[in-house]
Short mmCIF file of C-alpha atoms in Angstrom, two decimals:
data_model
loop_
_atom_site.label_atom_id
_atom_site.label_comp_id
_atom_site.label_asym_id
_atom_site.label_seq_id
_atom_site.Cartn_x
_atom_site.Cartn_y
_atom_site.Cartn_z
CA MET A 1 16.33 20.96 -1.96
CA LYS A 2 13.45 19.73 -3.29
CA LEU A 3 12.47 16.18 -4.96
CA ASN A 4 10.03 14.86 -6.95
CA ASN A 5 8.56 11.00 -6.39
CA LEU A 6 8.32 7.21 -7.24
CA SER A 7 9.31 -1.67 -3.65
CA PHE A 8 10.94 -2.40 -0.62
CA ASP A 9 14.04 -2.52 -3.40
CA PHE A 10 13.73 1.01 -4.18
CA THR A 11 10.98 3.15 -1.72
CA ALA A 12 14.01 3.32 0.42
CA ILE A 13 16.58 4.77 -1.41
CA ALA A 14 14.22 7.42 -2.53
CA PHE A 15 13.45 8.46 0.88
CA TYR A 16 16.60 8.55 1.64
CA CYS A 17 17.30 11.26 -1.01
CA PHE A 18 14.47 13.34 0.38
CA THR A 19 16.40 13.25 2.97
CA ILE A 20 18.52 15.50 0.82
CA LEU A 21 16.58 16.70 -2.00
CA TYR A 22 13.26 18.23 -2.62
CA PHE A 23 11.91 15.70 -5.79
CA ARG A 24 9.23 13.92 -7.57
CA ILE A 25 8.20 10.56 -7.90
CA PHE A 26 7.23 8.07 -10.72
CA LEU A 27 6.71 4.77 -10.85
CA ALA A 28 6.38 2.96 -14.50
CA ASP A 29 4.48 -0.03 -14.64
CA PRO A 30 5.12 -2.68 -17.68
CA TYR A 31 1.93 -4.39 -17.56
CA LEU A 32 -0.87 -3.92 -19.92
CA ASN A 33 -3.54 -3.29 -17.32
CA THR A 34 -5.03 0.41 -17.29
CA ASP A 35 -4.55 -0.49 -13.48
CA ALA A 36 -4.07 -1.80 -10.20
CA GLY A 37 -8.06 -1.83 -9.94
CA THR A 38 -9.03 -5.04 -11.50
CA MET A 39 -5.75 -7.22 -10.35
CA SER A 40 -6.42 -9.93 -7.90
CA PRO A 41 -4.48 -9.64 -4.57
CA PHE A 42 -3.15 -12.98 -5.24
CA GLU A 43 -1.29 -12.10 -8.47
CA HIS A 44 0.25 -8.69 -7.46
CA GLY A 45 -0.59 -7.67 -4.00
CA GLU A 46 -2.87 -5.06 -2.65
CA VAL A 47 -4.86 -2.77 -4.73
CA PHE A 48 -3.18 0.62 -3.64
CA VAL A 49 -6.14 3.72 -2.92
CA LEU A 50 -4.61 7.20 -3.44
CA ASP A 51 -6.77 10.62 -2.49
CA ASP A 52 -7.89 11.14 -5.75
CA GLY A 53 -9.13 7.70 -6.25
CA GLY A 54 -6.12 6.90 -8.19
CA GLU A 55 -6.12 2.32 -8.09
CA VAL A 56 -2.22 1.55 -8.35
CA ASP A 57 0.19 -0.71 -7.58
CA LEU A 58 0.88 -0.90 -3.33
CA ASP A 59 5.04 0.00 -4.65
CA LEU A 60 2.99 3.74 -4.71
CA GLY A 61 1.71 2.74 -0.62
CA ASN A 62 5.04 2.07 0.37
CA TYR A 63 6.04 5.70 -0.71
CA GLU A 64 3.18 7.35 0.77
CA ARG A 65 3.78 5.70 3.86
CA PHE A 66 7.97 6.52 3.95
CA LEU A 67 7.69 9.69 2.52
CA ASP A 68 5.06 11.02 4.49
CA VAL A 69 3.93 12.53 1.29
CA THR A 70 0.36 12.36 -0.73
CA LEU A 71 0.52 10.36 -4.52
CA THR A 72 -1.69 11.30 -7.19
CA LYS A 73 -2.29 8.39 -10.22
CA ASP A 74 -0.10 10.79 -12.16
CA ASN A 75 2.69 9.35 -10.39
CA ASN A 76 1.87 5.86 -11.94
CA ILE A 77 2.95 4.86 -15.53
CA THR A 78 1.29 1.94 -16.80
CA THR A 79 1.86 0.31 -20.73
CA GLY A 80 -2.43 -0.15 -20.82
CA LYS A 81 -2.35 4.16 -19.65
CA ILE A 82 0.46 4.99 -22.51
CA PHE A 83 -1.23 2.64 -25.38
CA GLN A 84 -4.77 4.23 -24.62
CA SER A 85 -3.81 7.80 -24.46
CA VAL A 86 -2.19 7.54 -27.60
CA ILE A 87 -4.61 5.57 -29.36
CA GLU A 88 -7.13 8.35 -28.16
CA LYS A 89 -5.15 10.75 -29.83
CA GLU A 90 -4.54 8.67 -33.01
CA ARG A 91 -8.69 8.54 -33.27
CA ARG A 92 -9.05 12.40 -32.85
CA GLY A 93 -6.17 12.38 -35.87
CA ASP A 94 -3.57 14.44 -33.83
CA TYR A 95 -0.50 12.22 -35.82
CA LEU A 96 -1.67 14.40 -38.87
CA GLY A 97 -2.13 10.63 -41.05
CA LYS A 98 1.07 9.55 -39.83
CA THR A 99 1.90 6.04 -38.88
CA VAL A 100 1.96 5.43 -35.46
CA GLN A 101 4.62 3.35 -34.37
CA VAL A 102 6.08 2.18 -30.79
CA VAL A 103 9.08 4.84 -31.51
CA PRO A 104 8.22 7.87 -31.83
CA HIS A 105 4.70 7.92 -29.95
CA ILE A 106 4.93 5.77 -27.42
CA THR A 107 8.22 7.11 -25.70
CA ASP A 108 7.07 10.13 -26.74
CA ALA A 109 3.64 9.97 -24.76
CA ILE A 110 6.67 8.65 -21.74
CA LYS A 111 8.43 11.07 -21.70
CA ASN A 112 5.54 14.01 -22.46
CA TRP A 113 4.08 12.52 -19.12
CA ILE A 114 7.14 12.32 -17.20
CA GLU A 115 8.48 16.12 -18.31
CA SER A 116 5.05 17.37 -17.79
CA VAL A 117 4.27 15.69 -14.12
CA ALA A 118 7.66 15.75 -13.29
CA VAL A 119 7.62 19.38 -12.48
CA ILE A 120 5.02 19.14 -9.13
CA PRO A 121 6.39 18.55 -6.28
CA VAL A 122 4.92 15.78 -3.89
CA ASP A 123 5.43 17.54 0.34
CA GLY A 124 2.77 20.81 -0.30
CA GLU A 125 6.06 22.95 -1.33
CA GLU A 126 6.17 25.33 -3.65
CA GLY A 127 7.61 25.54 -6.74
CA PRO A 128 9.27 23.28 -9.28
CA ALA A 129 10.97 19.49 -8.24
CA ASP A 130 14.49 19.60 -8.53
CA VAL A 131 15.12 16.18 -9.15
CA CYS A 132 12.01 13.06 -10.24
CA VAL A 133 13.11 9.71 -9.38
CA ILE A 134 11.16 7.51 -11.51
CA GLU A 135 11.03 3.40 -10.88
CA LEU A 136 10.60 1.42 -13.74
CA GLY A 137 9.31 -1.71 -12.63
CA GLY A 138 10.06 -5.54 -14.32
CA THR A 139 13.21 -7.06 -15.08
CA VAL A 140 15.99 -5.85 -17.78
CA GLY A 141 15.11 -7.69 -20.77
CA ASP A 142 11.08 -8.14 -20.04
CA ILE A 143 9.53 -7.15 -24.48
CA GLU A 144 7.08 -4.90 -21.87
CA SER A 145 9.27 -2.97 -20.48
CA MET A 146 11.24 -2.16 -24.06
CA PRO A 147 9.39 1.15 -24.93
CA PHE A 148 9.85 2.65 -22.05
CA ILE A 149 13.66 1.87 -21.65
CA GLU A 150 13.98 3.27 -25.01
CA ALA A 151 12.19 6.31 -23.82
CA LEU A 152 14.15 7.02 -20.47
CA ARG A 153 17.74 6.04 -22.96
CA GLN A 154 15.76 9.98 -24.82
CA LEU A 155 14.96 11.08 -22.02
CA SER A 156 18.54 10.83 -20.96
CA PHE A 157 20.98 12.12 -23.72
CA SER A 158 17.61 15.61 -23.51
CA VAL A 159 18.22 16.17 -20.81
CA GLY A 160 22.74 14.83 -20.57
CA GLN A 161 23.97 13.09 -18.60
CA ASP A 162 25.01 15.48 -15.70
CA HIS A 163 21.68 15.61 -14.70
CA PHE A 164 20.50 12.06 -15.21
CA CYS A 165 21.24 9.50 -12.60
CA ILE A 166 20.35 5.41 -13.10
CA ILE A 167 20.66 3.52 -9.49
CA HIS A 168 20.23 -0.42 -10.87
CA VAL A 169 18.64 -2.27 -8.27
CA SER A 170 20.21 -6.13 -8.71
CA LEU A 171 20.57 -9.53 -7.06
CA ILE A 172 23.20 -11.28 -5.48
CA PRO A 173 22.41 -14.58 -4.56
CA VAL A 174 24.18 -16.90 -2.24
CA LEU A 175 25.20 -20.38 -4.19
CA GLY A 176 26.98 -23.46 -2.78
CA VAL A 177 27.01 -25.00 1.18
CA VAL A 178 30.34 -22.20 0.48
CA GLY A 179 28.44 -19.32 0.79
CA GLU A 180 29.96 -17.55 -2.49
CA GLN A 181 28.19 -14.62 -3.53
CA LYS A 182 27.54 -15.20 -7.39
CA THR A 183 27.39 -11.80 -9.62
CA LYS A 184 27.11 -12.74 -12.83
CA PRO A 185 23.04 -12.12 -12.71
CA THR A 186 24.03 -9.02 -11.85
CA GLN A 187 26.76 -9.08 -15.16
CA HIS A 188 24.44 -10.15 -17.15
CA SER A 189 22.02 -7.54 -16.04
CA VAL A 190 23.90 -5.15 -16.51
CA ARG A 191 25.41 -5.39 -19.95
CA GLU A 192 21.78 -6.17 -21.03
CA LEU A 193 20.75 -2.22 -20.05
CA ARG A 194 24.25 -1.22 -21.30
CA ALA A 195 22.87 -2.65 -24.16
CA LEU A 196 19.75 -1.18 -24.17
CA GLY A 197 21.71 2.17 -24.02
CA LEU A 198 21.61 2.69 -20.34
CA THR A 199 24.93 2.36 -18.59
CA ALA A 200 23.91 2.27 -14.22
CA HIS A 201 25.93 5.47 -12.17
CA LEU A 202 24.97 3.29 -8.90
CA LEU A 203 24.54 -0.42 -8.19
CA ALA A 204 21.93 -1.29 -5.73
CA CYS A 205 23.15 -4.70 -4.27
CA ARG A 206 19.66 -6.95 -2.30
CA SER A 207 21.84 -9.71 -0.44
CA ALA A 208 21.52 -11.83 2.84
CA GLN A 209 24.59 -11.11 4.33
CA PRO A 210 27.14 -7.44 3.35
CA LEU A 211 28.82 -7.63 0.05
CA LEU A 212 32.25 -9.11 1.19
CA GLU A 213 35.27 -6.54 -0.62
CA ASN A 214 36.24 -9.17 -3.31
CA THR A 215 32.70 -9.29 -4.16
CA LYS A 216 32.30 -5.12 -4.69
CA GLU A 217 35.62 -5.67 -6.38
CA LYS A 218 34.78 -8.14 -9.03
CA VAL A 219 31.71 -6.25 -9.95
CA SER A 220 32.69 -2.55 -10.15
CA GLN A 221 35.46 -4.13 -12.55
CA PHE A 222 33.03 -6.14 -14.74
CA CYS A 223 30.07 -3.89 -14.42
CA HIS A 224 32.66 -0.69 -14.75
CA VAL A 225 31.09 1.00 -11.93
CA PRO A 226 33.16 2.53 -9.22
CA ALA A 227 33.41 0.47 -5.90
CA ALA A 228 32.28 3.16 -4.00
CA ASN A 229 28.79 3.03 -6.32
CA ILE A 230 28.39 -0.24 -5.20
CA LEU A 231 25.72 -0.33 -2.63
CA SER A 232 25.11 -3.32 -0.31
CA ILE A 233 21.49 -3.14 0.73
CA HIS A 234 21.63 -6.47 2.68
CA ASP A 235 18.63 -7.64 5.12
CA VAL A 236 18.30 -6.34 8.53
CA PRO A 237 15.88 -6.44 11.41
CA ASN A 238 13.50 -4.37 9.64
CA ILE A 239 13.27 -2.09 6.86
CA TRP A 240 13.57 1.47 8.32
CA HIS A 241 17.44 0.36 7.83
CA ILE A 242 17.66 0.72 4.86
CA PRO A 243 18.31 4.52 4.83
CA LEU A 244 20.88 4.41 7.55
CA LEU A 245 22.24 1.42 5.55
CA LEU A 246 22.75 4.20 2.60
CA ARG A 247 24.01 6.93 4.68
CA ASN A 248 26.48 4.42 6.14
CA GLN A 249 27.65 3.79 2.56
CA ASN A 250 27.94 7.88 1.17
CA ALA A 251 25.34 7.23 -0.95
CA HIS A 252 23.71 10.63 -1.08
CA HIS A 253 27.67 11.60 -2.03
CA ALA A 254 27.39 9.33 -5.05
CA ILE A 255 24.24 10.23 -6.10
CA LEU A 256 24.73 14.12 -5.50
CA LYS A 257 28.04 13.83 -7.81
CA GLN A 258 26.00 12.28 -10.53
CA LEU A 259 24.00 15.53 -10.57
CA ASN A 260 26.10 18.24 -10.24
CA LEU A 261 24.61 18.60 -6.84
CA LEU A 262 26.70 18.56 -3.90
CA GLY A 263 26.52 22.34 -3.80
CA ILE A 264 23.62 22.62 -2.74
CA ALA A 265 22.08 19.78 -1.22
CA THR A 266 22.19 19.60 2.74
CA PRO A 267 23.56 16.45 4.60
CA PRO A 268 21.07 13.59 5.43
CA ASP A 269 19.09 14.19 8.89
CA LEU A 270 18.17 10.29 9.91
CA GLU A 271 19.02 11.10 13.94
CA ASP A 272 14.54 10.86 14.30
CA TRP A 273 14.18 8.49 11.73
CA THR A 274 17.20 6.08 13.40
CA LYS A 275 15.72 6.81 17.12
CA MET A 276 12.35 4.78 15.26
CA ALA A 277 14.44 2.28 13.75
CA GLU A 278 16.27 1.43 17.11
CA THR A 279 13.56 1.32 19.42
CA PHE A 280 11.56 -1.07 17.17
CA ASP A 281 14.51 -3.41 17.35
CA ASN A 282 14.07 -3.23 21.60
CA LEU A 283 10.81 -4.03 22.35
CA THR A 284 9.56 -6.83 23.98
CA ASN A 285 6.26 -7.29 24.62
CA SER A 286 3.23 -8.03 21.91
CA VAL A 287 0.29 -8.19 20.94
CA ARG A 288 -1.38 -10.90 18.86
CA ILE A 289 -4.22 -10.14 16.48
CA ALA A 290 -6.36 -12.32 14.77
CA MET A 291 -6.03 -11.57 11.26
CA VAL A 292 -9.44 -13.26 9.57
CA GLY A 293 -9.44 -13.15 5.37
CA LYS A 294 -9.74 -15.03 2.12
CA TYR A 295 -6.00 -13.41 0.56
CA VAL A 296 -3.48 -14.81 3.86
CA GLY A 297 -1.78 -16.85 1.20
CA LEU A 298 0.48 -13.89 0.01
CA THR A 299 0.34 -10.90 2.99
CA ASP A 300 1.03 -8.20 0.51
CA SER A 301 -2.97 -8.43 -0.38
CA TYR A 302 -3.30 -6.46 3.06
CA LEU A 303 0.13 -5.27 3.41
CA SER A 304 -1.70 -1.54 4.34
CA VAL A 305 -3.35 -2.88 7.11
CA VAL A 306 -0.29 -4.87 8.72
CA LYS A 307 1.78 -1.74 7.83
CA ALA A 308 -0.86 0.10 9.59
CA LEU A 309 -0.63 -2.77 12.50
CA LEU A 310 2.65 -1.61 12.88
CA HIS A 311 2.68 2.07 13.45
CA ALA A 312 0.08 1.49 15.86
CA CYS A 313 1.99 -1.48 17.56
CA ILE A 314 5.02 0.56 17.23
CA ALA A 315 2.96 3.65 19.06
CA CYS A 316 1.70 1.64 21.95
CA SER A 317 5.46 -0.34 22.42
CA LEU A 318 4.42 -3.11 21.27
CA LYS A 319 5.36 -5.09 18.64
CA PRO A 320 2.64 -7.16 16.30
CA SER A 321 1.83 -10.83 16.21
CA ILE A 322 -0.47 -11.05 13.73
CA ASP A 323 -2.31 -14.71 13.30
CA TRP A 324 -3.43 -15.20 9.85
CA ILE A 325 -6.51 -16.72 9.69
CA ALA A 326 -7.81 -18.15 6.46
CA ALA A 327 -11.73 -17.13 6.94
CA SER A 328 -13.00 -19.57 5.33
CA ASP A 329 -10.93 -22.95 7.96
CA LEU A 330 -13.41 -21.29 10.46
CA GLU A 331 -16.53 -22.64 8.80
CA ASP A 332 -18.51 -25.32 9.26
CA GLU A 333 -17.40 -27.12 6.34
CA SER A 334 -13.97 -26.84 7.35
CA ALA A 335 -14.48 -29.14 10.58
CA ASN A 336 -15.51 -32.29 7.94
CA MET A 337 -12.86 -31.84 5.21
CA THR A 338 -10.23 -30.30 6.99
CA PRO A 339 -10.54 -30.45 10.94
CA GLU A 340 -7.16 -30.08 11.98
CA ALA A 341 -7.54 -26.96 9.97
CA HIS A 342 -10.40 -25.77 11.28
CA ALA A 343 -9.32 -26.57 14.95
CA THR A 344 -6.32 -24.95 14.93
CA ALA A 345 -7.97 -21.82 13.07
CA TRP A 346 -10.46 -21.77 15.86
CA GLU A 347 -8.06 -21.96 18.70
CA THR A 348 -5.86 -19.42 16.67
CA LEU A 349 -8.85 -17.17 17.18
CA ARG A 350 -9.64 -17.95 20.37
CA ASN A 351 -6.33 -16.85 21.56
CA ALA A 352 -5.87 -13.57 20.02
CA ALA A 353 -6.30 -9.97 21.71
CA CYS A 354 -8.62 -8.61 19.14
CA VAL A 355 -10.00 -9.81 15.73
CA LEU A 356 -9.33 -7.81 12.35
CA VAL A 357 -11.42 -8.46 9.42
CA PRO A 358 -10.05 -6.69 5.62
CA GLY A 359 -11.90 -5.65 2.69
CA GLY A 360 -12.42 -8.35 -0.22
CA PHE A 361 -14.44 -9.22 -3.32
CA GLY A 362 -16.58 -12.56 -3.41
CA ASP A 363 -18.05 -14.55 -1.62
CA ARG A 364 -15.44 -17.45 -0.61
CA GLY A 365 -15.05 -17.18 3.30
CA VAL A 366 -17.51 -15.29 4.13
CA ARG A 367 -19.34 -16.94 7.15
CA GLY A 368 -15.61 -17.68 7.99
CA MET A 369 -16.01 -14.49 8.81
CA ILE A 370 -19.72 -14.08 10.42
CA LEU A 371 -18.04 -16.33 12.59
CA ALA A 372 -15.15 -14.26 13.81
CA ALA A 373 -17.39 -11.17 14.13
CA LYS A 374 -19.95 -13.32 16.55
CA TYR A 375 -17.43 -15.09 18.61
CA ALA A 376 -15.20 -10.88 18.53
CA ARG A 377 -19.13 -9.61 19.45
CA GLU A 378 -20.06 -12.00 21.68
CA ASN A 379 -17.04 -12.56 23.71
CA ASN A 380 -16.15 -8.87 24.23
CA ILE A 381 -13.11 -9.16 22.11
CA PRO A 382 -12.11 -5.94 20.62
CA TYR A 383 -13.22 -6.19 16.41
CA LEU A 384 -12.21 -3.92 13.43
CA GLY A 385 -14.34 -4.85 9.93
CA ILE A 386 -13.28 -2.61 7.32
CA CYS A 387 -15.00 -2.00 3.81
CA LEU A 388 -15.81 -6.06 4.07
CA GLY A 389 -15.45 -6.54 7.49
CA MET A 390 -18.03 -4.06 7.98
CA GLN A 391 -20.73 -5.36 5.59
CA ILE A 392 -20.03 -8.60 7.42
CA SER A 393 -20.46 -7.47 11.10
CA VAL A 394 -23.95 -5.75 9.84
CA ILE A 395 -24.62 -9.50 8.99
CA GLU A 396 -24.06 -10.91 11.68
CA PHE A 397 -25.64 -8.75 13.79
CA ALA A 398 -29.21 -9.09 11.90
CA ARG A 399 -28.80 -12.47 11.96
CA SER A 400 -28.00 -13.26 15.86
CA VAL A 401 -29.33 -9.66 17.05
CA LEU A 402 -32.29 -9.79 14.98
CA GLY A 403 -33.50 -13.16 13.96
CA MET A 404 -33.17 -12.12 10.60
CA GLU A 405 -31.87 -15.96 8.93
CA ARG A 406 -31.06 -14.60 5.55
CA ALA A 407 -29.36 -11.78 5.65
CA ASN A 408 -27.00 -11.08 3.65
CA SER A 409 -25.15 -8.98 1.07
CA GLU A 410 -26.48 -8.50 -3.02
CA GLU A 411 -23.18 -9.54 -3.47
CA PHE A 412 -23.27 -12.91 -2.23
CA ASP A 413 -26.86 -13.73 -2.57
CA ALA A 414 -28.80 -11.56 -5.32
CA LEU A 415 -32.08 -13.49 -4.30
CA THR A 416 -32.06 -13.00 -0.34
CA SER A 417 -34.92 -11.33 1.13
CA ASP A 418 -33.21 -9.97 3.53
CA ARG A 419 -30.78 -7.94 1.95
CA VAL A 420 -29.20 -5.99 4.51
CA VAL A 421 -26.12 -4.48 2.55
CA ILE A 422 -26.99 -3.63 -0.94
CA PHE A 423 -24.76 -2.40 -4.81
CA MET A 424 -24.50 1.14 -4.81
CA PRO A 425 -26.86 3.07 -6.72
CA GLU A 426 -24.65 4.89 -9.11
CA GLY A 427 -21.89 1.81 -9.27
CA SER A 428 -21.71 -0.03 -13.07
CA THR A 429 -23.13 -3.29 -13.70
CA THR A 430 -21.10 -3.76 -16.94
CA HIS A 431 -17.71 -2.62 -16.01
CA MET A 432 -15.38 -3.06 -13.36
CA GLY A 433 -11.92 -1.20 -13.29
CA SER A 434 -12.51 2.52 -11.73
CA THR A 435 -16.45 2.12 -10.89
CA MET A 436 -16.44 2.01 -7.48
CA ARG A 437 -16.33 4.57 -4.99
CA LEU A 438 -13.14 5.59 -4.66
CA GLY A 439 -10.43 8.30 -3.43
CA SER A 440 -10.45 10.55 -0.03
CA ARG A 441 -13.84 11.16 1.21
CA LYS A 442 -15.50 12.85 4.31
CA THR A 443 -17.31 10.89 6.47
CA LEU A 444 -20.35 13.39 8.93
CA LEU A 445 -19.67 12.36 12.03
CA GLN A 446 -23.35 11.17 14.23
CA THR A 447 -22.24 11.55 17.72
CA PRO A 448 -19.42 13.88 19.25
CA ASP A 449 -18.49 10.95 21.45
CA CYS A 450 -18.08 7.94 19.89
CA ILE A 451 -14.66 5.76 20.47
CA THR A 452 -13.63 7.41 16.66
CA ALA A 453 -14.72 10.97 17.26
CA LYS A 454 -12.46 10.84 20.52
CA MET A 455 -9.88 8.85 18.29
CA TYR A 456 -9.91 11.04 15.76
CA GLY A 457 -9.92 14.33 18.13
CA ASN A 458 -12.18 15.46 15.67
CA PRO A 459 -16.49 15.21 16.65
CA GLN A 460 -17.36 16.76 13.29
CA TYR A 461 -15.41 14.89 10.50
CA VAL A 462 -12.88 12.27 9.26
CA ASP A 463 -11.63 12.45 5.59
CA GLU A 464 -10.90 8.56 4.55
CA ARG A 465 -10.16 6.59 1.39
CA HIS A 466 -12.87 4.76 -0.13
CA ARG A 467 -12.94 1.99 -2.57
CA HIS A 468 -15.56 -0.45 -2.44
CA ARG A 469 -19.17 -0.79 -5.13
CA TYR A 470 -21.35 -2.01 -1.68
CA GLU A 471 -23.13 -0.44 0.81
CA VAL A 472 -25.34 -0.81 4.22
CA ASN A 473 -28.74 -1.18 2.45
CA PRO A 474 -30.48 2.37 4.49
CA ASP A 475 -33.96 0.84 4.54
CA VAL A 476 -32.78 -1.63 7.50
CA ILE A 477 -30.60 1.33 9.87
CA VAL A 478 -33.59 1.83 12.31
CA VAL A 479 -34.17 -1.23 13.17
CA LEU A 480 -30.37 -2.25 13.23
CA GLU A 481 -30.07 1.19 15.47
CA GLU A 482 -33.31 -0.43 18.01
CA ARG A 483 -31.27 -3.14 18.92
CA GLY A 484 -28.22 -1.58 19.84
CA LEU A 485 -26.10 -1.06 16.43
CA LYS A 486 -24.99 2.70 16.11
CA PHE A 487 -24.29 4.40 13.24
CA VAL A 488 -21.70 7.09 14.16
CA GLY A 489 -21.05 7.79 11.02
CA LYS A 490 -22.54 8.80 7.38
CA ASP A 491 -21.67 10.35 4.27
CA GLU A 492 -22.65 13.91 3.09
CA THR A 493 -26.49 12.75 2.14
CA GLY A 494 -27.01 10.92 5.05
CA ARG A 495 -28.14 8.09 3.59
CA ARG A 496 -24.51 5.85 2.87
CA MET A 497 -23.46 4.14 6.40
CA GLU A 498 -19.71 4.91 6.60
CA ILE A 499 -19.06 4.15 10.85
CA LEU A 500 -20.72 1.72 13.08
CA GLU A 501 -19.96 1.60 16.57
CA LEU A 502 -21.05 -0.63 19.11
CA PRO A 503 -21.60 1.20 22.85
CA SER A 504 -21.80 -1.48 24.62
CA HIS A 505 -18.89 -3.41 24.19
CA PRO A 506 -15.50 -2.06 24.75
CA PHE A 507 -14.46 -1.56 20.99
CA TYR A 508 -16.45 -3.24 17.82
CA VAL A 509 -16.30 -0.57 14.93
CA GLY A 510 -16.73 -1.13 11.21
CA VAL A 511 -15.86 1.18 9.06
CA GLN A 512 -16.73 1.29 5.05
CA PHE A 513 -13.58 3.19 4.42
CA HIS A 514 -9.71 1.93 4.68
CA PRO A 515 -7.49 4.12 7.29
CA GLU A 516 -4.96 1.56 6.69
CA PHE A 517 -4.32 3.82 3.28
CA LYS A 518 -3.39 7.18 5.66
CA SER A 519 -1.34 4.95 8.34
CA ARG A 520 2.44 6.77 9.23
CA PRO A 521 5.31 4.97 10.83
CA ARG A 522 5.18 8.56 12.68
CA ARG A 523 1.67 9.21 12.95
CA PRO A 524 -0.70 5.94 12.82
CA SER A 525 -3.82 5.30 11.83
CA PRO A 526 -6.79 6.78 14.40
CA LEU A 527 -8.69 3.56 14.46
CA PHE A 528 -5.94 1.36 14.80
CA LEU A 529 -4.25 2.73 17.50
CA GLY A 530 -7.18 2.33 19.32
CA PHE A 531 -7.91 -1.03 18.12
CA ILE A 532 -4.70 -1.63 20.29
CA LEU A 533 -4.76 0.21 22.49
CA ALA A 534 -8.58 -1.72 23.13
CA ALA A 535 -6.41 -4.93 22.88
CA THR A 536 -4.21 -3.88 25.35
CA GLY A 537 -6.67 -2.56 28.14
CA LYS A 538 -5.36 0.90 27.99
CA LEU A 539 -7.69 2.24 25.39
CA GLU A 540 -9.85 4.06 28.17
CA ALA A 541 -7.32 5.21 30.34
CA TYR A 542 -6.10 6.74 26.71
CA LEU A 543 -9.34 8.48 25.68
CA ARG A 544 -9.34 10.24 29.55
CA SER A 545 -6.01 11.32 28.88
CA ARG A 546 -7.90 13.30 25.87
#
């Protein structure tokens, strides 16, 4: 069957559906932002970028990784998008003078968006999707969620109850020394949902431990949901066990029964997925990775990078051991203000097998990142710089090797005389939302025998996703290359630097794009794979075998 698509909680459920249906996904976020592009990583986690340049919630990244599909910005609905579209119609006079209201105009806009996009499959299959999976974020009762809930209530009525299945994700906390599983939060949220016109058909109950039978019976009795439709989504060794957990509870049978699809769906085929989950559980060796960034206080800020490292490590039969280093702790000022944090950061950096500097914005921690890049370059430690991390390596090389003491980015010092990183000419200086260089773009390789070309297995080009508004200054490329820093990848104009390598180094690579966004559990990003292979001394043997 064909399926259309829509955070941990729901992604694994959607993946499980994908094994038996052909579907389409929607993620509805009630926040007023038009997209996630201007949100702080500290507040909302990473901004995930799609092929078409959509800046979306990290949940869509979870969907792409789990399901190995390619989504578009239309798969993400926000309150901001809906209100903007309705107001634009009102300004054009599309409502013929009527008073524009939340009901029916906002709710109709939500329904129309879902219905128009829902038929388009996300996995490349021909024809309309059979099932659309919609994730409504937030909490039942949130005021900003009300238009979405009302729209879904109307949608359930229009398509009919036999074509609508509601899976309500709820928490079963454990309180007290006796470890009693409390069902009151679930009872209240189900009751609130019912009061708003939606009745849950299945309950996905998050808990630390498997639900006890008496807990299931209590939830079933007070929530009017059959015990067979109450799913225990308890903690497991790794998230890849969740689809297996759902299969063992016959979740597919309950979903298909509600949708009247038992006769056409295939049994879930999770043999390959089971091997992957069990393989990770049995890994014993690990590799230490120093992650030097500015948002390390919230690991979700670098979620795709973490997942890409995981995928690459598993391909090398290793577990990732990520050492989070706040870049500011490496700086000289930290030695005076927080000497213990400074000493710990440097000890952690020196004990790591490789160094990764991810993307980011703003000047906080930049000097620490430069020191990390210098340490990796001078000590032949494998280094991977992503977006800002690439620009950092250029700044460090210009300062340390070329003697350009004031070498910097315009982002950090607009008045510097040595601008090695500049604001892109086509960028907007007045607006921040959706004004960066975004989405999948080709990078033409200049050197067929470089590490990047060998890892991708393509001597001509790579196609990766971008998100940046600064770039390496084309005017300094010649002098940088004369001293050994090679730009092996450029955009189609030949003036925008995309990939740099240091041929005299075992693995020193910087990329302007974000290779982490296309990494998949069974298809790791080539650059992340090369990074881990270099960290374990296996890169040369791997390349010879290729």
